[in-house]
PDB file of C-alpha atoms in Angstrom:
ATOM      1  CA  UNK Z 246      98.564  94.939 113.141  1.00 57.00           C
ATOM      2  CA  UNK Z 247      99.999  97.197 110.708  1.00 65.00           C
ATOM      3  CA  UNK Z 248      97.898 100.401 109.310  1.00 93.00           C
ATOM      4  CA  UNK Z 249      96.577  99.745 105.901  1.00 97.00           C
ATOM      5  CA  UNK Z 250      93.209  99.865 105.049  1.00 97.00           C
ATOM      6  CA  UNK Z 251      91.849  99.213 102.122  1.00 98.00           C
ATOM      7  CA  UNK Z 252      88.537 100.981 100.513  1.00 97.00           C
ATOM      8  CA  UNK Z 253      86.389 100.068  99.087  1.00 98.00           C
ATOM      9  CA  UNK Z 254      85.964  96.433 100.613  1.00 97.00           C
ATOM     10  CA  UNK Z 255      83.414  95.695  98.439  1.00 98.00           C
ATOM     11  CA  UNK Z 256      82.455  96.981  94.876  1.00 98.00           C
ATOM     12  CA  UNK Z 257      79.912  95.218  92.171  1.00 98.00           C
ATOM     13  CA  UNK Z 258      80.613  97.080  88.534  1.00 97.00           C
ATOM     14  CA  UNK Z 259      79.600  97.042  85.363  1.00 97.00           C
ATOM     15  CA  UNK Z 260      81.866  96.376  82.495  1.00 98.00           C
ATOM     16  CA  UNK Z 261      83.553  98.905  80.964  1.00 97.00           C
ATOM     17  CA  UNK Z 262      83.481 101.454  83.486  1.00 97.00           C
ATOM     18  CA  UNK Z 263      86.358 102.463  85.614  1.00 97.00           C
ATOM     19  CA  UNK Z 264      87.278 101.794  88.992  1.00 98.00           C
ATOM     20  CA  UNK Z 265      89.558 103.149  91.812  1.00 98.00           C
ATOM     21  CA  UNK Z 266      90.676 101.369  94.808  1.00 98.00           C
ATOM     22  CA  UNK Z 267      92.478 102.664  97.225  1.00 98.00           C
ATOM     23  CA  UNK Z 268      94.979 101.745  99.707  1.00 98.00           C
ATOM     24  CA  UNK Z 269      95.790 103.685 102.713  1.00 98.00           C
ATOM     25  CA  UNK Z 270      98.440 103.558 105.196  1.00 97.00           C
ATOM     26  CA  UNK Z 271      99.589 105.205 108.416  1.00 97.00           C
ATOM     27  CA  UNK Z 272     103.001 103.123 108.586  1.00 94.00           C
ATOM     28  CA  UNK Z 273     105.079 106.020 106.635  1.00 93.00           C
ATOM     29  CA  UNK Z 274     106.270 102.803 104.674  1.00 94.00           C
ATOM     30  CA  UNK Z 275     108.185 103.352 101.375  1.00 94.00           C
ATOM     31  CA  UNK Z 276     107.025 100.154  99.567  1.00 95.00           C
ATOM     32  CA  UNK Z 277     103.304  99.816  98.559  1.00 96.00           C
ATOM     33  CA  UNK Z 278     102.141  97.118  96.327  1.00 97.00           C
ATOM     34  CA  UNK Z 279      98.646  95.704  94.508  1.00 98.00           C
ATOM     35  CA  UNK Z 280      98.158  92.252  94.038  1.00 98.00           C
ATOM     36  CA  UNK Z 281      94.849  90.075  92.915  1.00 98.00           C
ATOM     37  CA  UNK Z 282      94.214  86.960  94.080  1.00 97.00           C
ATOM     38  CA  UNK Z 283      92.660  84.255  92.048  1.00 94.00           C
ATOM     39  CA  UNK Z 284      91.426  80.512  92.716  1.00 87.00           C
ATOM     40  CA  UNK Z 285      94.492  78.598  90.927  1.00 80.00           C
ATOM     41  CA  UNK Z 286      96.862  81.374  90.717  1.00 82.00           C
ATOM     42  CA  UNK Z 287      97.920  82.281  94.041  1.00 88.00           C
ATOM     43  CA  UNK Z 288      98.516  86.239  94.183  1.00 94.00           C
ATOM     44  CA  UNK Z 289      99.998  88.345  91.093  1.00 95.00           C
ATOM     45  CA  UNK Z 290     101.428  91.055  91.545  1.00 96.00           C
ATOM     46  CA  UNK Z 291      99.907  94.312  89.575  1.00 97.00           C
ATOM     47  CA  UNK Z 292     101.963  97.082  90.514  1.00 97.00           C
ATOM     48  CA  UNK Z 293     104.354  98.249  93.088  1.00 96.00           C
ATOM     49  CA  UNK Z 294     105.771 101.126  94.185  1.00 96.00           C
ATOM     50  CA  UNK Z 295     108.934 102.559  95.612  1.00 93.00           C
ATOM     51  CA  UNK Z 296     108.268 106.574  96.447  1.00 92.00           C
ATOM     52  CA  UNK Z 297     106.345 108.854  96.078  1.00 94.00           C
ATOM     53  CA  UNK Z 298     105.247 109.250  92.089  1.00 91.00           C
ATOM     54  CA  UNK Z 299     107.620 106.028  91.692  1.00 94.00           C
ATOM     55  CA  UNK Z 300     105.785 102.946  90.153  1.00 96.00           C
ATOM     56  CA  UNK Z 301     106.501  99.772  88.018  1.00 94.00           C
ATOM     57  CA  UNK Z 302     104.967  97.176  86.590  1.00 95.00           C
ATOM     58  CA  UNK Z 303     104.425  93.181  88.295  1.00 94.00           C
ATOM     59  CA  UNK Z 304     103.778  90.373  86.055  1.00 92.00           C
ATOM     60  CA  UNK Z 305      99.920  91.429  85.509  1.00 95.00           C
ATOM     61  CA  UNK Z 306      99.800  94.994  84.685  1.00 96.00           C
ATOM     62  CA  UNK Z 307      98.276  95.175  81.583  1.00 96.00           C
ATOM     63  CA  UNK Z 308      94.631  97.091  82.165  1.00 96.00           C
ATOM     64  CA  UNK Z 309      95.580  98.604  85.558  1.00 98.00           C
ATOM     65  CA  UNK Z 310      97.195 101.806  85.940  1.00 97.00           C
ATOM     66  CA  UNK Z 311      98.588 102.997  89.352  1.00 98.00           C
ATOM     67  CA  UNK Z 312      98.703 106.415  91.108  1.00 97.00           C
ATOM     68  CA  UNK Z 313     100.537 107.590  94.339  1.00 97.00           C
ATOM     69  CA  UNK Z 314     100.919 111.252  95.276  1.00 95.00           C
ATOM     70  CA  UNK Z 315     101.744 111.042  98.647  1.00 96.00           C
ATOM     71  CA  UNK Z 316     103.530 108.240 100.592  1.00 95.00           C
ATOM     72  CA  UNK Z 317     100.762 107.751 102.849  1.00 97.00           C
ATOM     73  CA  UNK Z 318      98.361 107.037  99.292  1.00 98.00           C
ATOM     74  CA  UNK Z 319      98.683 104.196  96.326  1.00 98.00           C
ATOM     75  CA  UNK Z 320      95.672 103.793  94.207  1.00 98.00           C
ATOM     76  CA  UNK Z 321      94.919 101.767  91.577  1.00 98.00           C
ATOM     77  CA  UNK Z 322      92.967 102.085  88.648  1.00 98.00           C
ATOM     78  CA  UNK Z 323      90.827  99.939  86.185  1.00 97.00           C
ATOM     79  CA  UNK Z 324      90.150 102.390  83.266  1.00 94.00           C
ATOM     80  CA  UNK Z 325      87.963 100.283  81.764  1.00 97.00           C
ATOM     81  CA  UNK Z 326      86.834  97.266  83.878  1.00 97.00           C
ATOM     82  CA  UNK Z 327      86.398  93.863  82.227  1.00 98.00           C
ATOM     83  CA  UNK Z 328      84.727  90.455  84.098  1.00 97.00           C
ATOM     84  CA  UNK Z 329      88.412  89.438  83.679  1.00 97.00           C
ATOM     85  CA  UNK Z 330      89.282  91.735  86.946  1.00 98.00           C
ATOM     86  CA  UNK Z 331      87.288  90.196  88.686  1.00 98.00           C
ATOM     87  CA  UNK Z 332      89.352  89.549  91.602  1.00 98.00           C
ATOM     88  CA  UNK Z 333      90.096  89.785  95.335  1.00 98.00           C
ATOM     89  CA  UNK Z 334      92.705  92.716  95.267  1.00 98.00           C
ATOM     90  CA  UNK Z 335      95.217  93.388  97.941  1.00 98.00           C
ATOM     91  CA  UNK Z 336      97.381  96.092  99.256  1.00 98.00           C
ATOM     92  CA  UNK Z 337     100.250  95.533 100.980  1.00 97.00           C
ATOM     93  CA  UNK Z 338     103.660  97.773 102.058  1.00 96.00           C
ATOM     94  CA  UNK Z 339     106.625  97.169 103.293  1.00 94.00           C
ATOM     95  CA  UNK Z 340     110.078  98.965 104.298  1.00 89.00           C
ATOM     96  CA  UNK Z 341     112.038  96.533 102.021  1.00 79.00           C
ATOM     97  CA  UNK Z 342     115.802  96.380 103.327  1.00 72.00           C
ATOM     98  CA  UNK Z 343     117.941  96.192 100.507  1.00 70.00           C
ATOM     99  CA  UNK Z 344     119.448  92.490 100.057  1.00 66.00           C
ATOM    100  CA  UNK Z 345     118.123  91.629 103.378  1.00 70.00           C
ATOM    101  CA  UNK Z 346     114.502  91.877 101.974  1.00 76.00           C
ATOM    102  CA  UNK Z 347     111.575  92.512 103.972  1.00 86.00           C
ATOM    103  CA  UNK Z 348     108.005  91.296 105.485  1.00 91.00           C
ATOM    104  CA  UNK Z 349     104.643  92.298 103.274  1.00 94.00           C
ATOM    105  CA  UNK Z 350     102.120  93.614 106.134  1.00 96.00           C
ATOM    106  CA  UNK Z 351      98.775  92.909 103.417  1.00 97.00           C
ATOM    107  CA  UNK Z 352      95.643  94.399 103.736  1.00 97.00           C
ATOM    108  CA  UNK Z 353      92.233  93.519 103.666  1.00 97.00           C
ATOM    109  CA  UNK Z 354      91.279  93.168 100.650  1.00 97.00           C
ATOM    110  CA  UNK Z 355      89.164  94.313  97.969  1.00 98.00           C
ATOM    111  CA  UNK Z 356      86.417  91.956  96.345  1.00 98.00           C
ATOM    112  CA  UNK Z 357      85.145  93.697  93.219  1.00 98.00           C
ATOM    113  CA  UNK Z 358      82.520  91.978  91.043  1.00 98.00           C
ATOM    114  CA  UNK Z 359      82.903  92.920  87.042  1.00 98.00           C
ATOM    115  CA  UNK Z 360      79.100  92.190  85.488  1.00 97.00           C
TER     116      UNK Z 360
ATOM    117  CA  UNK N 155     104.705  83.364  85.641  1.00 44.00           C
ATOM    118  CA  UNK N 156     104.945  81.800  89.438  1.00 48.00           C
ATOM    119  CA  UNK N 157     108.213  81.825  90.868  1.00 63.00           C
ATOM    120  CA  UNK N 158     107.134  79.651  93.655  1.00 70.00           C
ATOM    121  CA  UNK N 159     105.244  76.641  93.548  1.00 83.00           C
ATOM    122  CA  UNK N 160     103.566  74.597  96.968  1.00 87.00           C
ATOM    123  CA  UNK N 161     102.813  70.960  97.471  1.00 88.00           C
ATOM    124  CA  UNK N 162     100.933  69.458  97.953  1.00 93.00           C
ATOM    125  CA  UNK N 163      97.873  71.525  97.076  1.00 93.00           C
ATOM    126  CA  UNK N 164      95.555  70.968  99.674  1.00 95.00           C
ATOM    127  CA  UNK N 165      96.758  68.995 103.099  1.00 96.00           C
ATOM    128  CA  UNK N 166      94.436  67.374 105.713  1.00 97.00           C
ATOM    129  CA  UNK N 167      95.410  65.891 108.873  1.00 97.00           C
ATOM    130  CA  UNK N 168      94.645  65.505 112.805  1.00 97.00           C
ATOM    131  CA  UNK N 169      95.109  67.879 115.078  1.00 97.00           C
ATOM    132  CA  UNK N 170      98.082  66.992 116.881  1.00 97.00           C
ATOM    133  CA  UNK N 171     100.124  65.611 113.991  1.00 97.00           C
ATOM    134  CA  UNK N 172     102.589  67.602 112.025  1.00 98.00           C
ATOM    135  CA  UNK N 173     101.613  69.126 108.702  1.00 97.00           C
ATOM    136  CA  UNK N 174     104.890  69.518 106.072  1.00 97.00           C
ATOM    137  CA  UNK N 175     104.766  71.722 103.539  1.00 97.00           C
ATOM    138  CA  UNK N 176     107.010  72.230 100.384  1.00 96.00           C
ATOM    139  CA  UNK N 177     107.867  74.994  97.813  1.00 95.00           C
ATOM    140  CA  UNK N 178     110.020  75.293  94.403  1.00 95.00           C
ATOM    141  CA  UNK N 179     111.250  77.755  92.971  1.00 93.00           C
ATOM    142  CA  UNK N 180     112.987  78.464  90.478  1.00 90.00           C
ATOM    143  CA  UNK N 181     115.842  81.226  90.043  1.00 87.00           C
ATOM    144  CA  UNK N 182     118.339  82.694  92.505  1.00 87.00           C
ATOM    145  CA  UNK N 183     116.710  84.564  95.609  1.00 87.00           C
ATOM    146  CA  UNK N 184     117.761  86.689  98.233  1.00 86.00           C
ATOM    147  CA  UNK N 185     115.373  85.463 100.549  1.00 90.00           C
ATOM    148  CA  UNK N 186     112.318  83.248 100.859  1.00 93.00           C
ATOM    149  CA  UNK N 187     109.220  83.952 103.169  1.00 95.00           C
ATOM    150  CA  UNK N 188     106.296  82.114 104.115  1.00 97.00           C
ATOM    151  CA  UNK N 189     102.725  83.777 104.596  1.00 97.00           C
ATOM    152  CA  UNK N 190      99.519  82.258 105.902  1.00 98.00           C
ATOM    153  CA  UNK N 191      96.015  83.432 104.826  1.00 97.00           C
ATOM    154  CA  UNK N 192      92.568  82.703 107.003  1.00 96.00           C
ATOM    155  CA  UNK N 193      89.554  82.328 104.625  1.00 94.00           C
ATOM    156  CA  UNK N 194      88.699  85.777 103.684  1.00 92.00           C
ATOM    157  CA  UNK N 195      91.811  87.667 105.456  1.00 95.00           C
ATOM    158  CA  UNK N 196      94.921  89.084 103.999  1.00 95.00           C
ATOM    159  CA  UNK N 197      98.166  87.334 104.761  1.00 97.00           C
ATOM    160  CA  UNK N 198     100.038  87.217 107.247  1.00 97.00           C
ATOM    161  CA  UNK N 199     103.811  87.257 107.792  1.00 96.00           C
ATOM    162  CA  UNK N 200     105.724  83.613 109.256  1.00 97.00           C
ATOM    163  CA  UNK N 201     108.883  83.813 108.654  1.00 96.00           C
ATOM    164  CA  UNK N 202     111.622  84.842 106.971  1.00 94.00           C
ATOM    165  CA  UNK N 203     114.313  82.940 105.460  1.00 94.00           C
ATOM    166  CA  UNK N 204     117.746  84.119 104.234  1.00 91.00           C
ATOM    167  CA  UNK N 205     119.573  82.443 101.023  1.00 90.00           C
ATOM    168  CA  UNK N 206     122.532  82.276 103.466  1.00 92.00           C
ATOM    169  CA  UNK N 207     120.765  80.059 106.159  1.00 95.00           C
ATOM    170  CA  UNK N 208     119.369  76.822 105.971  1.00 97.00           C
ATOM    171  CA  UNK N 209     117.287  76.305 109.009  1.00 98.00           C
ATOM    172  CA  UNK N 210     115.394  78.577 110.776  1.00 97.00           C
ATOM    173  CA  UNK N 211     112.351  78.236 113.356  1.00 97.00           C
ATOM    174  CA  UNK N 212     109.820  80.200 115.291  1.00 96.00           C
ATOM    175  CA  UNK N 213     107.574  79.266 118.035  1.00 97.00           C
ATOM    176  CA  UNK N 214     106.114  75.964 116.379  1.00 97.00           C
ATOM    177  CA  UNK N 215     107.367  76.517 112.668  1.00 98.00           C
ATOM    178  CA  UNK N 216     110.381  75.562 110.922  1.00 98.00           C
ATOM    179  CA  UNK N 217     111.484  76.281 107.478  1.00 98.00           C
ATOM    180  CA  UNK N 218     114.354  74.548 106.048  1.00 98.00           C
ATOM    181  CA  UNK N 219     116.164  76.216 102.705  1.00 97.00           C
ATOM    182  CA  UNK N 220     118.101  74.332 100.526  1.00 97.00           C
ATOM    183  CA  UNK N 221     118.963  76.385  97.675  1.00 95.00           C
ATOM    184  CA  UNK N 222     120.712  73.920  95.400  1.00 95.00           C
ATOM    185  CA  UNK N 223     117.354  72.430  94.698  1.00 95.00           C
ATOM    186  CA  UNK N 224     115.631  75.588  94.302  1.00 95.00           C
ATOM    187  CA  UNK N 225     113.474  74.118  97.195  1.00 96.00           C
ATOM    188  CA  UNK N 226     112.130  74.867 100.946  1.00 97.00           C
ATOM    189  CA  UNK N 227     109.839  73.216 103.341  1.00 98.00           C
ATOM    190  CA  UNK N 228     107.681  74.920 106.594  1.00 98.00           C
ATOM    191  CA  UNK N 229     106.566  72.270 109.282  1.00 98.00           C
ATOM    192  CA  UNK N 230     104.049  73.296 111.516  1.00 98.00           C
ATOM    193  CA  UNK N 231     104.859  71.144 114.694  1.00 98.00           C
ATOM    194  CA  UNK N 232     102.151  69.719 117.082  1.00 97.00           C
ATOM    195  CA  UNK N 233      98.847  71.159 114.725  1.00 97.00           C
ATOM    196  CA  UNK N 234      96.127  72.901 116.335  1.00 97.00           C
ATOM    197  CA  UNK N 235      92.480  73.534 114.832  1.00 96.00           C
ATOM    198  CA  UNK N 236      93.615  77.466 114.501  1.00 96.00           C
ATOM    199  CA  UNK N 237      96.535  76.108 112.485  1.00 97.00           C
ATOM    200  CA  UNK N 238      94.027  75.730 109.141  1.00 98.00           C
ATOM    201  CA  UNK N 239      94.355  77.948 106.712  1.00 97.00           C
ATOM    202  CA  UNK N 240      96.258  78.923 103.658  1.00 96.00           C
ATOM    203  CA  UNK N 241      99.927  78.810 103.423  1.00 97.00           C
ATOM    204  CA  UNK N 242     102.224  80.592 100.805  1.00 96.00           C
ATOM    205  CA  UNK N 243     105.452  80.764  99.976  1.00 95.00           C
ATOM    206  CA  UNK N 244     107.174  83.884  97.915  1.00 94.00           C
ATOM    207  CA  UNK N 245     110.660  84.818  97.240  1.00 92.00           C
ATOM    208  CA  UNK N 246     112.507  87.899  96.246  1.00 86.00           C
ATOM    209  CA  UNK N 247     114.962  87.592  93.057  1.00 78.00           C
ATOM    210  CA  UNK N 248     118.098  89.100  93.459  1.00 73.00           C
ATOM    211  CA  UNK N 249     118.352  93.107  93.101  1.00 74.00           C
ATOM    212  CA  UNK N 250     114.132  93.050  93.469  1.00 78.00           C
ATOM    213  CA  UNK N 251     112.374  94.875  95.674  1.00 84.00           C
ATOM    214  CA  UNK N 252     109.168  93.041  95.565  1.00 87.00           C
ATOM    215  CA  UNK N 253     107.938  89.701  96.326  1.00 91.00           C
ATOM    216  CA  UNK N 254     106.681  86.554  93.923  1.00 91.00           C
ATOM    217  CA  UNK N 255     104.049  84.287  95.622  1.00 93.00           C
ATOM    218  CA  UNK N 256     103.418  80.326  94.821  1.00 90.00           C
ATOM    219  CA  UNK N 257      99.311  78.778  94.375  1.00 91.00           C
ATOM    220  CA  UNK N 258      99.717  77.843  98.018  1.00 94.00           C
ATOM    221  CA  UNK N 259      98.697  75.020 100.220  1.00 95.00           C
ATOM    222  CA  UNK N 260      95.297  74.755 101.976  1.00 96.00           C
ATOM    223  CA  UNK N 261      95.420  73.359 105.381  1.00 97.00           C
ATOM    224  CA  UNK N 262      92.900  71.554 107.461  1.00 97.00           C
ATOM    225  CA  UNK N 263      93.378  70.835 110.565  1.00 97.00           C
ATOM    226  CA  UNK N 264      90.623  68.088 111.701  1.00 95.00           C
ATOM    227  CA  UNK N 265      89.547  68.053 115.742  1.00 91.00           C
TER     228      UNK N 265
END
């Protein structure tokens, strides 16, 4: 299995509080991604990173920010959590090869409940 | 919005039968991938097919791609109880270094 660790794996928080989810990899892959998974929506991309301090938005980035200060860590922050951000969050990594693409390796997910 | 849409949303078959899942997408792609997700787990990559390929095999998996119809199919032959999972197609647009996933097909293999 690819070396990807998400923390925390489960979190319950209250509306309006800040939350940070961490993704740590030991594979030295350049690309890292944060997705959220909700019933009826599949997986939707929140943000992704293509290098240290290089990030870009996905399709559902509102209310989320990310940071990548080291190759191995990609942080997802909810500045002020809302109930609509209750979801399962997945981190993924990849060595994307230009037009050839690349497979994504996923972490085990972080289940966030916002009350 | 989702790029890929899987059909059917749910499929239940008997062990030993073949399972076919379909995926349609909207824009030109570089490649299309299929992933499996067991309940409560992360997604696992199954197979990647490039836009210039029409068919690809991996063990009991067969994937086809029809770029003129913007569709792909995943065939699992001789299904087993362990194949019970959700299956997702994902596409990467030309020039993009990211995948857009469909909503998935829930496959149940009955013993």
